[in-house]
CSV table of C-alpha atoms in Angstrom, one decimal:
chain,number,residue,atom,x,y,z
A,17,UNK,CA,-22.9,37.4,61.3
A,18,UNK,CA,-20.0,38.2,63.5
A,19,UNK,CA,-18.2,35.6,61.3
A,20,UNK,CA,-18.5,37.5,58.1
A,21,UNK,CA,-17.7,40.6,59.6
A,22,UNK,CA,-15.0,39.4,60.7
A,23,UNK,CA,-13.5,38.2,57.8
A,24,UNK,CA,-14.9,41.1,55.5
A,25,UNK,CA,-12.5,43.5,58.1
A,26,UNK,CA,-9.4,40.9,58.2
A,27,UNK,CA,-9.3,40.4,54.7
A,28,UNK,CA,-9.8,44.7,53.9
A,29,UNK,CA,-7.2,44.9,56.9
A,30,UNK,CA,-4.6,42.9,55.3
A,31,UNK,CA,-4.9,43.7,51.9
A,32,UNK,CA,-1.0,42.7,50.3
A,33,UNK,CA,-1.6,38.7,52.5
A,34,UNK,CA,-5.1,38.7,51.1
A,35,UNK,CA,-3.7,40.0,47.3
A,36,UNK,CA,-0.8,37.4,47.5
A,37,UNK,CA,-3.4,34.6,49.1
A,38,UNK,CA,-5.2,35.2,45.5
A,39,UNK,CA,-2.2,35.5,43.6
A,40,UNK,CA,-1.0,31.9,44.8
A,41,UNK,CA,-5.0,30.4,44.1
A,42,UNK,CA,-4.8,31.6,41.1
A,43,UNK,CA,-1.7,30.7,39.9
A,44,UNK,CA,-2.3,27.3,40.8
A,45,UNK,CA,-5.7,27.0,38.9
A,46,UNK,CA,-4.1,27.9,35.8
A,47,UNK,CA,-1.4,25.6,36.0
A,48,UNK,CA,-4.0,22.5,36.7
A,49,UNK,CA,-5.6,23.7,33.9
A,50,UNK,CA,-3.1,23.6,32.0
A,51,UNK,CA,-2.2,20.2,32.4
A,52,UNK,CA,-5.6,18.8,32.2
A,53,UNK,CA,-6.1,20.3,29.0
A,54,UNK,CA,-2.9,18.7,28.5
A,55,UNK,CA,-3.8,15.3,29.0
A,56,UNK,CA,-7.2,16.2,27.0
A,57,UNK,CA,-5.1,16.9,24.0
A,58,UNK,CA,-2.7,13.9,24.0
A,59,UNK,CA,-6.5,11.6,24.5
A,60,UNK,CA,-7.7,13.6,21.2
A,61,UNK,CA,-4.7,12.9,19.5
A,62,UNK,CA,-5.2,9.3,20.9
A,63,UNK,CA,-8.9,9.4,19.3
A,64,UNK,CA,-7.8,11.3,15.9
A,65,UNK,CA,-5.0,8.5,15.5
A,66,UNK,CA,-7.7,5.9,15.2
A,67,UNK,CA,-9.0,7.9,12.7
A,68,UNK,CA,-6.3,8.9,10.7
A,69,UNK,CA,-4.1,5.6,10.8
A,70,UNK,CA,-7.1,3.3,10.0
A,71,UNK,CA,-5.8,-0.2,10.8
A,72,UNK,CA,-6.2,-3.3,7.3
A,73,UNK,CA,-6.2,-6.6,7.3
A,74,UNK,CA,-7.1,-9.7,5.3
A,75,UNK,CA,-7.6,-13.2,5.4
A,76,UNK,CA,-4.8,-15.1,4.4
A,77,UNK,CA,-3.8,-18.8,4.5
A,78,UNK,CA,-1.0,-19.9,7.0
A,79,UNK,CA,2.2,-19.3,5.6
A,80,UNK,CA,0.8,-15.7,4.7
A,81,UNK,CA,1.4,-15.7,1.1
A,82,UNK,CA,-1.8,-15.6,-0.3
A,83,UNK,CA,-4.7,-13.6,0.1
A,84,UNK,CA,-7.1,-14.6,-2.5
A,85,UNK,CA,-8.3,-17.7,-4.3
A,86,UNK,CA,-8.7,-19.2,-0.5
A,87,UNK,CA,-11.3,-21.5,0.7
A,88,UNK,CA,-12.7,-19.4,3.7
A,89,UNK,CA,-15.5,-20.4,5.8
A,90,UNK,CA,-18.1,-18.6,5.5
A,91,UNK,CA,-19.3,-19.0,8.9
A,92,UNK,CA,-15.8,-17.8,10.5
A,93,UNK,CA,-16.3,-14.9,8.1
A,94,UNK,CA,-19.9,-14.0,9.3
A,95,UNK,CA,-18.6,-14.2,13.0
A,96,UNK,CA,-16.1,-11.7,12.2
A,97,UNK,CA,-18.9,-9.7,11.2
A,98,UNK,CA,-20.9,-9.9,13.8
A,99,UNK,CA,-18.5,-8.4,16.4
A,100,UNK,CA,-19.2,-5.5,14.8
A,101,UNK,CA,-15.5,-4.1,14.3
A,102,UNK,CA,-14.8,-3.9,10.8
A,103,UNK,CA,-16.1,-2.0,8.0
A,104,UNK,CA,-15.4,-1.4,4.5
A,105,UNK,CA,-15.2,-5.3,3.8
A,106,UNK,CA,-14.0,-6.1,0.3
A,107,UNK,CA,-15.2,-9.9,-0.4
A,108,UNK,CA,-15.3,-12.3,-3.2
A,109,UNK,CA,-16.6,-15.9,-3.9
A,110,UNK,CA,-14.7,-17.7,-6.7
A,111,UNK,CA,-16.7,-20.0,-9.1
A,112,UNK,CA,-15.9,-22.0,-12.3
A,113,UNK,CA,-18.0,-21.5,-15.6
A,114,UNK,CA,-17.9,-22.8,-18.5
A,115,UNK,CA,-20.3,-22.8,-21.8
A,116,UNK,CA,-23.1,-25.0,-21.5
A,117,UNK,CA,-22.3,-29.0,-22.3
A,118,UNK,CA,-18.8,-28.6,-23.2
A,119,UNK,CA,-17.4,-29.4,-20.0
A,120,UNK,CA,-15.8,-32.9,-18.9
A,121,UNK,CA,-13.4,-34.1,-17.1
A,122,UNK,CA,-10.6,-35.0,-19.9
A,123,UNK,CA,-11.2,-30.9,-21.0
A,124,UNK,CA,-10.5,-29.1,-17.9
A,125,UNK,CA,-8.8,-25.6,-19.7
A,126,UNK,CA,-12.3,-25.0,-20.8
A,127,UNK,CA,-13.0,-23.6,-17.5
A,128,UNK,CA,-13.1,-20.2,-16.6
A,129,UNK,CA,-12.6,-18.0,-13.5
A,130,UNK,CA,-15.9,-16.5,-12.5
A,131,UNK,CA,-15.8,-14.3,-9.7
A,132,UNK,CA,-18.5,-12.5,-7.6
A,133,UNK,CA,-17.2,-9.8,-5.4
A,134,UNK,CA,-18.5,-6.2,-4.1
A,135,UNK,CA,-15.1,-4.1,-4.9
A,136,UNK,CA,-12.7,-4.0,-8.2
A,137,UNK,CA,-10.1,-3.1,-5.5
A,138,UNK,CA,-9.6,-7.2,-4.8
A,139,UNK,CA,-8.5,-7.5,-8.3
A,140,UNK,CA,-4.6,-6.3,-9.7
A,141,UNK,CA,-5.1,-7.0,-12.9
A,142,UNK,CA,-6.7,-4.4,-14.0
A,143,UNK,CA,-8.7,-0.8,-12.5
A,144,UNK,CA,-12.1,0.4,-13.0
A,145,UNK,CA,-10.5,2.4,-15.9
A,146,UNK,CA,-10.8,-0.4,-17.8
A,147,UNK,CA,-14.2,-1.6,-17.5
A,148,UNK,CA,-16.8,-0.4,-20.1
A,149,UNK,CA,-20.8,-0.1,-19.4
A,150,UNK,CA,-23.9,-0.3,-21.8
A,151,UNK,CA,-26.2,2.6,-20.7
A,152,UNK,CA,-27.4,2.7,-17.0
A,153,UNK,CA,-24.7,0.8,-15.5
A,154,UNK,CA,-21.8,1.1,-13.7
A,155,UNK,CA,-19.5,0.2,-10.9
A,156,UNK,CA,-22.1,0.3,-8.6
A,157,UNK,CA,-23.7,-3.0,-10.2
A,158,UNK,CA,-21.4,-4.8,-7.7
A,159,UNK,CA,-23.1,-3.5,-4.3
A,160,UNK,CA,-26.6,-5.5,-5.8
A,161,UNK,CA,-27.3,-8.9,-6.6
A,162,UNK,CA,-28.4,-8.5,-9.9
A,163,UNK,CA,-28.2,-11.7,-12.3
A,164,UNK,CA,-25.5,-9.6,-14.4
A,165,UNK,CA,-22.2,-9.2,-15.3
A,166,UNK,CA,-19.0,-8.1,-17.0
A,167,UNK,CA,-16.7,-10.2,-19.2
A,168,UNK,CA,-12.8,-10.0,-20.2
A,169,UNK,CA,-12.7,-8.9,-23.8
A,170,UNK,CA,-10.8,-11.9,-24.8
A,171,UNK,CA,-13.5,-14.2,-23.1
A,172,UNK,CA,-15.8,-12.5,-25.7
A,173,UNK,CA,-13.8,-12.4,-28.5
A,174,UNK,CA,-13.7,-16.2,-27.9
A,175,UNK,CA,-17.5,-17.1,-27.6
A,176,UNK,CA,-18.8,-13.9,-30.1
A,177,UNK,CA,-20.5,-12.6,-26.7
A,178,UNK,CA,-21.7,-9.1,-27.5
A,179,UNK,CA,-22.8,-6.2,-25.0
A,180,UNK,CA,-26.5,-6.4,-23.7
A,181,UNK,CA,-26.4,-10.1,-24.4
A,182,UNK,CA,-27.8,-13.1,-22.3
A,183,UNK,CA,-24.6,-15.2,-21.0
A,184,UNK,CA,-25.7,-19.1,-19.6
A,185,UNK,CA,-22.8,-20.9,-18.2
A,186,UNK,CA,-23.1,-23.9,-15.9
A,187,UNK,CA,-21.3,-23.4,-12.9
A,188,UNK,CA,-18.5,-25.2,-11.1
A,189,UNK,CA,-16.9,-25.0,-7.5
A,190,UNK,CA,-13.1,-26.6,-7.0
A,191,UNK,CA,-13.2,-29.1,-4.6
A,192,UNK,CA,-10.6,-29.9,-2.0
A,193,UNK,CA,-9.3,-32.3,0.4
A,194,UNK,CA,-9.1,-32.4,4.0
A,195,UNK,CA,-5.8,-30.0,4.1
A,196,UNK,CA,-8.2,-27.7,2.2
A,197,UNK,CA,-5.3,-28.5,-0.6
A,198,UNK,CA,-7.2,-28.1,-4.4
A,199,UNK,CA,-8.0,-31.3,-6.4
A,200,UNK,CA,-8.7,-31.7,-10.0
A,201,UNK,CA,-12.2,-32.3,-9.4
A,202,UNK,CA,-15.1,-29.7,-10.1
A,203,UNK,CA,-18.7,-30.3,-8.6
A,204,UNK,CA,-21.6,-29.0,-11.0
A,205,UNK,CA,-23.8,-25.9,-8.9
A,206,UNK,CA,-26.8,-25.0,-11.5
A,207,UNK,CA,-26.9,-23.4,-14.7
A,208,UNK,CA,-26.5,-19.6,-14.6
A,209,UNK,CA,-28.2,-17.2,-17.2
A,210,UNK,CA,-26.9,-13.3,-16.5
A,211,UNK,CA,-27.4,-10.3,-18.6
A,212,UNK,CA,-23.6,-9.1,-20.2
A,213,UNK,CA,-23.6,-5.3,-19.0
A,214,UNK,CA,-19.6,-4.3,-19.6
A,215,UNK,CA,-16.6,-5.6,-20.5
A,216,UNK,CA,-12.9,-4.9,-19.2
A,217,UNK,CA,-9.6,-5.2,-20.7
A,218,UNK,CA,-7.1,-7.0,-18.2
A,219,UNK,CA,-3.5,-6.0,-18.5
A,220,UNK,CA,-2.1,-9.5,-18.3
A,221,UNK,CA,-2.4,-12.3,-20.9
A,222,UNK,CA,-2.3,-14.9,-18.3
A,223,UNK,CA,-5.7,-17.2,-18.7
A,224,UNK,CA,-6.0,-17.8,-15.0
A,225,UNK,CA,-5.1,-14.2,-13.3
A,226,UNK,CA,-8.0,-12.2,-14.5
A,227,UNK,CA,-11.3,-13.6,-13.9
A,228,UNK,CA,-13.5,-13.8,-17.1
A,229,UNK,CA,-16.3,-13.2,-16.1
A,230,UNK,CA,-17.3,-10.7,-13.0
A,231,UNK,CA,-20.7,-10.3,-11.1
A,232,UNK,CA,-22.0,-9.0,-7.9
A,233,UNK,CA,-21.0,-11.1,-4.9
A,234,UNK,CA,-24.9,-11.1,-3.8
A,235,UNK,CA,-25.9,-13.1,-7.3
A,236,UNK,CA,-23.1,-15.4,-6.9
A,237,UNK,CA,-24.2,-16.4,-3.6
A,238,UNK,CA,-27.8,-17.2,-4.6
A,239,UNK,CA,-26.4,-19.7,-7.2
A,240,UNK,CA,-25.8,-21.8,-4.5
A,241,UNK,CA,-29.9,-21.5,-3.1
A,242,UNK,CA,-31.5,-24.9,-3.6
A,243,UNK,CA,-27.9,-26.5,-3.6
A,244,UNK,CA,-26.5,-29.1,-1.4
A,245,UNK,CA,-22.8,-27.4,-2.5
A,246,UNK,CA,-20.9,-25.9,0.1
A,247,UNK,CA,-19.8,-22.0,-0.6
A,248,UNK,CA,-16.8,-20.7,0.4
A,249,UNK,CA,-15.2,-17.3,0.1
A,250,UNK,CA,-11.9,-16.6,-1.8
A,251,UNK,CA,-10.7,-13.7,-0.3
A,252,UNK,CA,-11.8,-11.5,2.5
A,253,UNK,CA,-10.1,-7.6,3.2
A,254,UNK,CA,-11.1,-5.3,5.6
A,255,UNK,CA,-10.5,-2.0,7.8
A,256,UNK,CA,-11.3,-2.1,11.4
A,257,UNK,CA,-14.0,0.5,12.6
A,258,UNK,CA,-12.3,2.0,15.6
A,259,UNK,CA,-8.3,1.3,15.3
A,260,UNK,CA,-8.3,1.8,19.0
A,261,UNK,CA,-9.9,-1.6,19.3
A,262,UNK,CA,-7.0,-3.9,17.9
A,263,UNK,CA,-6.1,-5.5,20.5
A,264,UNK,CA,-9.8,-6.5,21.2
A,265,UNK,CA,-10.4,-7.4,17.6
A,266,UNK,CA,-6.9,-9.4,17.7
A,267,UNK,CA,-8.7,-11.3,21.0
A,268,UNK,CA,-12.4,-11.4,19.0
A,269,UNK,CA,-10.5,-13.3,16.4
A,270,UNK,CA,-8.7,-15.8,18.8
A,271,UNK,CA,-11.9,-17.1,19.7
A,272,UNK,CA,-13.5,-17.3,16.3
A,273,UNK,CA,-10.4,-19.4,15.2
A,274,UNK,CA,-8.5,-16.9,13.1
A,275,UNK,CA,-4.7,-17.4,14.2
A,276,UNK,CA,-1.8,-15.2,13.0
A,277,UNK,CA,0.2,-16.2,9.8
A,278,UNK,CA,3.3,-18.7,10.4
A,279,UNK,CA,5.9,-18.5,7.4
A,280,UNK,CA,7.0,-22.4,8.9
A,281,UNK,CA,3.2,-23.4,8.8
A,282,UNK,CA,3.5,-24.5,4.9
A,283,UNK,CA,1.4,-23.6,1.9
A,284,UNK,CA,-2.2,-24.3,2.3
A,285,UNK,CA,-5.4,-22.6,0.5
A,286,UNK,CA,-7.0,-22.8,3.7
A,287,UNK,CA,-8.2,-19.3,4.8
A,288,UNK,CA,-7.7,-19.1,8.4
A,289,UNK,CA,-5.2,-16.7,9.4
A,290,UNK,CA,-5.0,-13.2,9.6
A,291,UNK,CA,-2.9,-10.2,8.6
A,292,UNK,CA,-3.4,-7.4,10.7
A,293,UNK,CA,-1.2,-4.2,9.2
A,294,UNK,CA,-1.2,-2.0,12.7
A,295,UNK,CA,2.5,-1.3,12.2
A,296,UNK,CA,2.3,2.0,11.6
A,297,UNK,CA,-0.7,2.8,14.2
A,298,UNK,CA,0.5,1.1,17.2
A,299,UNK,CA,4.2,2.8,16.8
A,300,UNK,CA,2.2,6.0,16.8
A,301,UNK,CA,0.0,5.0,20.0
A,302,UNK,CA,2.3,3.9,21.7
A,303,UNK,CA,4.1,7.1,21.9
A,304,UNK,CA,1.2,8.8,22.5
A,305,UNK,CA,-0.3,6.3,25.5
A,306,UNK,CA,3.3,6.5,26.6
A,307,UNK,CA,3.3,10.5,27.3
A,308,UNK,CA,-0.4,10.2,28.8
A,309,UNK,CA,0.2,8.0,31.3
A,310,UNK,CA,3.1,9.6,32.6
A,311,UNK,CA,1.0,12.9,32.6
A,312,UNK,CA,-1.6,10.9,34.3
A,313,UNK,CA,0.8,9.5,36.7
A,314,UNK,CA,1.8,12.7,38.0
A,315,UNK,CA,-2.1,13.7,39.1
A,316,UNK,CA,-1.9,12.1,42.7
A,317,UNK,CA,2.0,14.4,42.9
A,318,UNK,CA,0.9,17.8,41.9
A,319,UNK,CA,-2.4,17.6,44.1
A,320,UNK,CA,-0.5,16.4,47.1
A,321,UNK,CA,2.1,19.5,46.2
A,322,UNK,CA,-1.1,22.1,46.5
A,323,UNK,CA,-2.0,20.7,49.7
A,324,UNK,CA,1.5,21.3,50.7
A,325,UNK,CA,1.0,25.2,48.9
A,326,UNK,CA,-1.9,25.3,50.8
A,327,UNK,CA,-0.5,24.4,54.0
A,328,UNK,CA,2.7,26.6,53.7
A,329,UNK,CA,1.4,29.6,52.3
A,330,UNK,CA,-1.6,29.5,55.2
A,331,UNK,CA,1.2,28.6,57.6
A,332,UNK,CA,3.2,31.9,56.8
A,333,UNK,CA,0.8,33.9,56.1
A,334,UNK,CA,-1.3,33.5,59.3
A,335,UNK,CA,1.9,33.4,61.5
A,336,UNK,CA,2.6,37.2,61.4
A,337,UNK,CA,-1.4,37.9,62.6
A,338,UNK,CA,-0.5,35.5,65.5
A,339,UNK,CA,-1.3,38.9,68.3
A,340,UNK,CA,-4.1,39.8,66.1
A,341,UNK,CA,-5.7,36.2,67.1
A,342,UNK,CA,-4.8,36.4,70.4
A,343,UNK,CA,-6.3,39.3,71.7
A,344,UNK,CA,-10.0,38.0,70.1
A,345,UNK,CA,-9.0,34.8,72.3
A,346,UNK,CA,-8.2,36.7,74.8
A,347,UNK,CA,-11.7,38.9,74.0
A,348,UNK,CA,-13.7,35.4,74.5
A,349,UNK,CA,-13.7,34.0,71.1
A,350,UNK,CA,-13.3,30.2,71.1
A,351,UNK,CA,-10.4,28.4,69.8
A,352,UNK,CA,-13.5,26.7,67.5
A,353,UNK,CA,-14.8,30.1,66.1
A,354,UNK,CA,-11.3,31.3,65.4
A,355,UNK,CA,-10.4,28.5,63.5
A,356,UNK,CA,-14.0,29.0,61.0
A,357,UNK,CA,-12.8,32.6,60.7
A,358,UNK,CA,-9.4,31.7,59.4
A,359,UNK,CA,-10.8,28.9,57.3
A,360,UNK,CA,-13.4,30.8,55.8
A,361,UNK,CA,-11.3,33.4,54.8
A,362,UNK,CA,-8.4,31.8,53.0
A,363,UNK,CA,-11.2,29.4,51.6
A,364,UNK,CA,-13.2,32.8,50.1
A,365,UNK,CA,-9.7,34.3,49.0
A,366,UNK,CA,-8.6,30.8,47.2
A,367,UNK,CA,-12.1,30.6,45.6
A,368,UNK,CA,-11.8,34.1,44.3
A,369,UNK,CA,-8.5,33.8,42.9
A,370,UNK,CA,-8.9,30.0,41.3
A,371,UNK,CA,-12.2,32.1,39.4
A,372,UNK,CA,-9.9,34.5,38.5
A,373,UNK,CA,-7.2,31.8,37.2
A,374,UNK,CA,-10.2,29.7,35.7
A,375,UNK,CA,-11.2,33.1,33.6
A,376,UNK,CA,-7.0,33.5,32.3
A,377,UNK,CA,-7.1,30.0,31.5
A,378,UNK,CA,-9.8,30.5,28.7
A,379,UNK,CA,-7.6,33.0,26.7
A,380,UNK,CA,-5.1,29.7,26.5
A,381,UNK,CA,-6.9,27.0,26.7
A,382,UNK,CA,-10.2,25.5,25.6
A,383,UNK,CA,-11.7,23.3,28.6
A,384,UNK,CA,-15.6,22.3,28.7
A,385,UNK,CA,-17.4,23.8,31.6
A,386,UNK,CA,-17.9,20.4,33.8
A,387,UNK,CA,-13.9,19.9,33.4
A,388,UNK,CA,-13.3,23.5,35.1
A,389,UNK,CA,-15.3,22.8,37.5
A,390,UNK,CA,-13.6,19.3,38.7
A,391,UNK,CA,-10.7,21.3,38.8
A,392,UNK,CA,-11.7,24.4,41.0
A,393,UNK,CA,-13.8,21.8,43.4
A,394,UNK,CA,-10.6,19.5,43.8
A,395,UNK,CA,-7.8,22.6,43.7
A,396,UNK,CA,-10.1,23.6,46.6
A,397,UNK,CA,-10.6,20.5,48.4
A,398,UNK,CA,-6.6,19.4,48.5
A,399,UNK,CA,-6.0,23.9,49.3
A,400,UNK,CA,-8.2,23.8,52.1
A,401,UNK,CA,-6.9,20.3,53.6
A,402,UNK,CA,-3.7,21.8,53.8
A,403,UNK,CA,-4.8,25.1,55.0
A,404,UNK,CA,-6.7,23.1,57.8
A,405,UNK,CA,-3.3,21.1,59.2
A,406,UNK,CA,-1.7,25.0,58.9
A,407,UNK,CA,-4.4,26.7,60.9
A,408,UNK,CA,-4.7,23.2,63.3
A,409,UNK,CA,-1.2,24.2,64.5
A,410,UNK,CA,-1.0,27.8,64.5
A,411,UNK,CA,-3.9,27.4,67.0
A,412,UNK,CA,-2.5,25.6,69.0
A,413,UNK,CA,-0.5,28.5,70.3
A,414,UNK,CA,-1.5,30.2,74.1
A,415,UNK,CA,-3.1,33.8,74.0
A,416,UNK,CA,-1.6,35.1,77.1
A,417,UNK,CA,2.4,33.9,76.2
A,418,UNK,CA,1.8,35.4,72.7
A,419,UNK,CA,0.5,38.7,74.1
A,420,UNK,CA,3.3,38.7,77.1
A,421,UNK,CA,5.7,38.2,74.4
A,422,UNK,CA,4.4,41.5,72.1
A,423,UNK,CA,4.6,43.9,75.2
């Protein structure tokens, strides 16, 4: 009790040291705050940038100068899955077709693309514009696996296929050598029937750029059910989930046995490298991570400079009241109990004004509760070490030489 009294009447008795002794708290407070919602703002505009600069890529063969009409394992591609990082995944499996008993070997033109994907967006060759639907259908046949599909107009034309129709085709798959290079050898799959739902009008003449016929990528997978025939994917494009996670997707892939392109590596059809368009993210990142770990790296500096606050402002501050201490020594109050006093009174004064500095802080910055209250408990903790050395030395002083020394 004689405690609190005693600081109640020393801090009422010194009212411009106790002010400034606020003043000083809570100027510091605000400035803390200030920087930590600093570095919370540069780690938002970290997370917004994953967001924002979302981070393609696509399988591509070696060299890098194709990314579709690959042979891509399907079992790399379903590992690449599994981790879990990429979304949006545009895919496609390309077949062969052709009318039923017309094709051999001697009459290879007679075959046609045939192409089941989940996203027009893998094709150039024409847009969704172009595609026209029979009632109840539209894009959105390609996210099933439907036994249906759309044909090239000319395709039609050429085999007086009509809308609402039933198309049968037998279909192909290239085969290839050991360098995944194509040969002029098809293996028969099964023979396909599929319901003709649309048509599209490609904007190149070119037999073998546009696919003739299109379904969903789900049907053209089950045409290989029942099959000894190996399935591949032709193409495989993708955006990663968190763009943050590059580097560990980049590592992800390494073991899966994706490697990056090589321009010196040679043409190949082969579907094993990757082409990861982070250009534009990791320039913006890196600035970014740049400025926040320099803010970061000054944390262990500006709490070692409010210890040294806290130290010199308790340091001057109690120096002046030096008699004031020595006659309650002198009065037979312990070196020990003189020392709590002091604490416990700069430690009430530098609470009070880091609440005050905490409450000016709102009106500038936006800090979660738990966050401003890290940074009063730690503001105090590196304070009050300082204070402590300050008050350590000032009590060191002798009662009677100080009070000699006044009269």
């Amino acid at each position: 009790m004689f405690v609190v009294h005693a600081i109640q009447k020393n801090a009422l008795r010194h009212k411009k040291k106790s002010f400034l002794s606020i003043l000083i708290s809570g100027m510091i407070v605000l400035f803390l705050l200030l920087y930590i919602s600093n570095i919370e703002k540069n780690q938002a505009q970290l997370i917004k940038l994953g967001r924002t600069i979302p981070i393609t890529g696509s399988i591509c063969n070696i060299d890098g100068s194709q990314d579709v009409g690959l042979q891509i394992d399907l079992e790399m591609l379903n590992k690449m899955r599994d981790t879990g990082l990429i979304k949006d995944e545009v895919t496609a499996m390309e077949i062969w077709a052709t009318m039923p008993n017309t094709y051999d070997e001697s009459a290879l033109g007679c075959l046609c693309r045939f192409v089941g994907t989940n996203s027009f967006s893998i094709f150039s060759s024409f847009t969704p514009k172009d595609v026209s639907y029979i009632d109840d259908y539209d894009e959105s046949f390609l996210e099933g696996s439907e036994p249906v599909c759309i044909v090239r107009d000319r395709f039609m034309s050429e085999q007086n296929i009509n809308l609402g129709d039933e198309l049968e085709v037998e279909a192909y798959v290239q085969k290839y050598d050991k360098e995944g290079e194509m040969i002029d050898d098809f293996e028969k799959i099964s023979s396909v029937k599929m319901k003709v739902i649309g048509s599209f009008k490609s904007k190149t003449q070119s037999r073998n750029e546009a696919p003739y016929i299109i379904s969903p990528i789900g049907f053209v997978e089950s045409i290989y059910e029942g099959t000894n025939v190996r399935s591949y994917a032709s193409a495989a494009r993708f955006t990663l989930k968190d763009s943050l996670k590059v580097n560990e997707f980049k590592n992800e892939m390494q073991e899966i046995g994706f490697s990056s392109t090589n321009m010196q590596g040679g043409f190949s059809r082969v579907g094993k490298a990757l082409t990861i368009n982070d250009e534009t993210f990791i320039m913006s990142a890196t600035r970014l991570t740049e400025s926040l770990n320099m803010l970061k790296s000054f944390a262990p500096l500006i709490f070692i400079i409010v210890a040294a606050i806290g130290f010199i402002s308790s340091y001057l501050l109690m120096q002046s009241r030096q008699y004031e201490f020595a006659i309650m020594r002198s009065l037979g109050t312990s070196k020990g109990k003189c020392f709590r006093i002091i604490f416990l009174e700069s430690m009430i004064l530098a609470l009070l004004g880091s609440i005050i500095g905490a409450l000016i802080s709102g009106f500038v910055v936006s800090l979660m509760a738990k966050t401003i209250v890290a940074v009063l408990a730690v503001f105090l903790i590196f304070y009050m070490m300082g204070t402590a050395i300050a008050l350590l030395l000032l009590n060191r002083f002798s009662a009677m030489a100080v009070l000699s020394k006044m009269d």
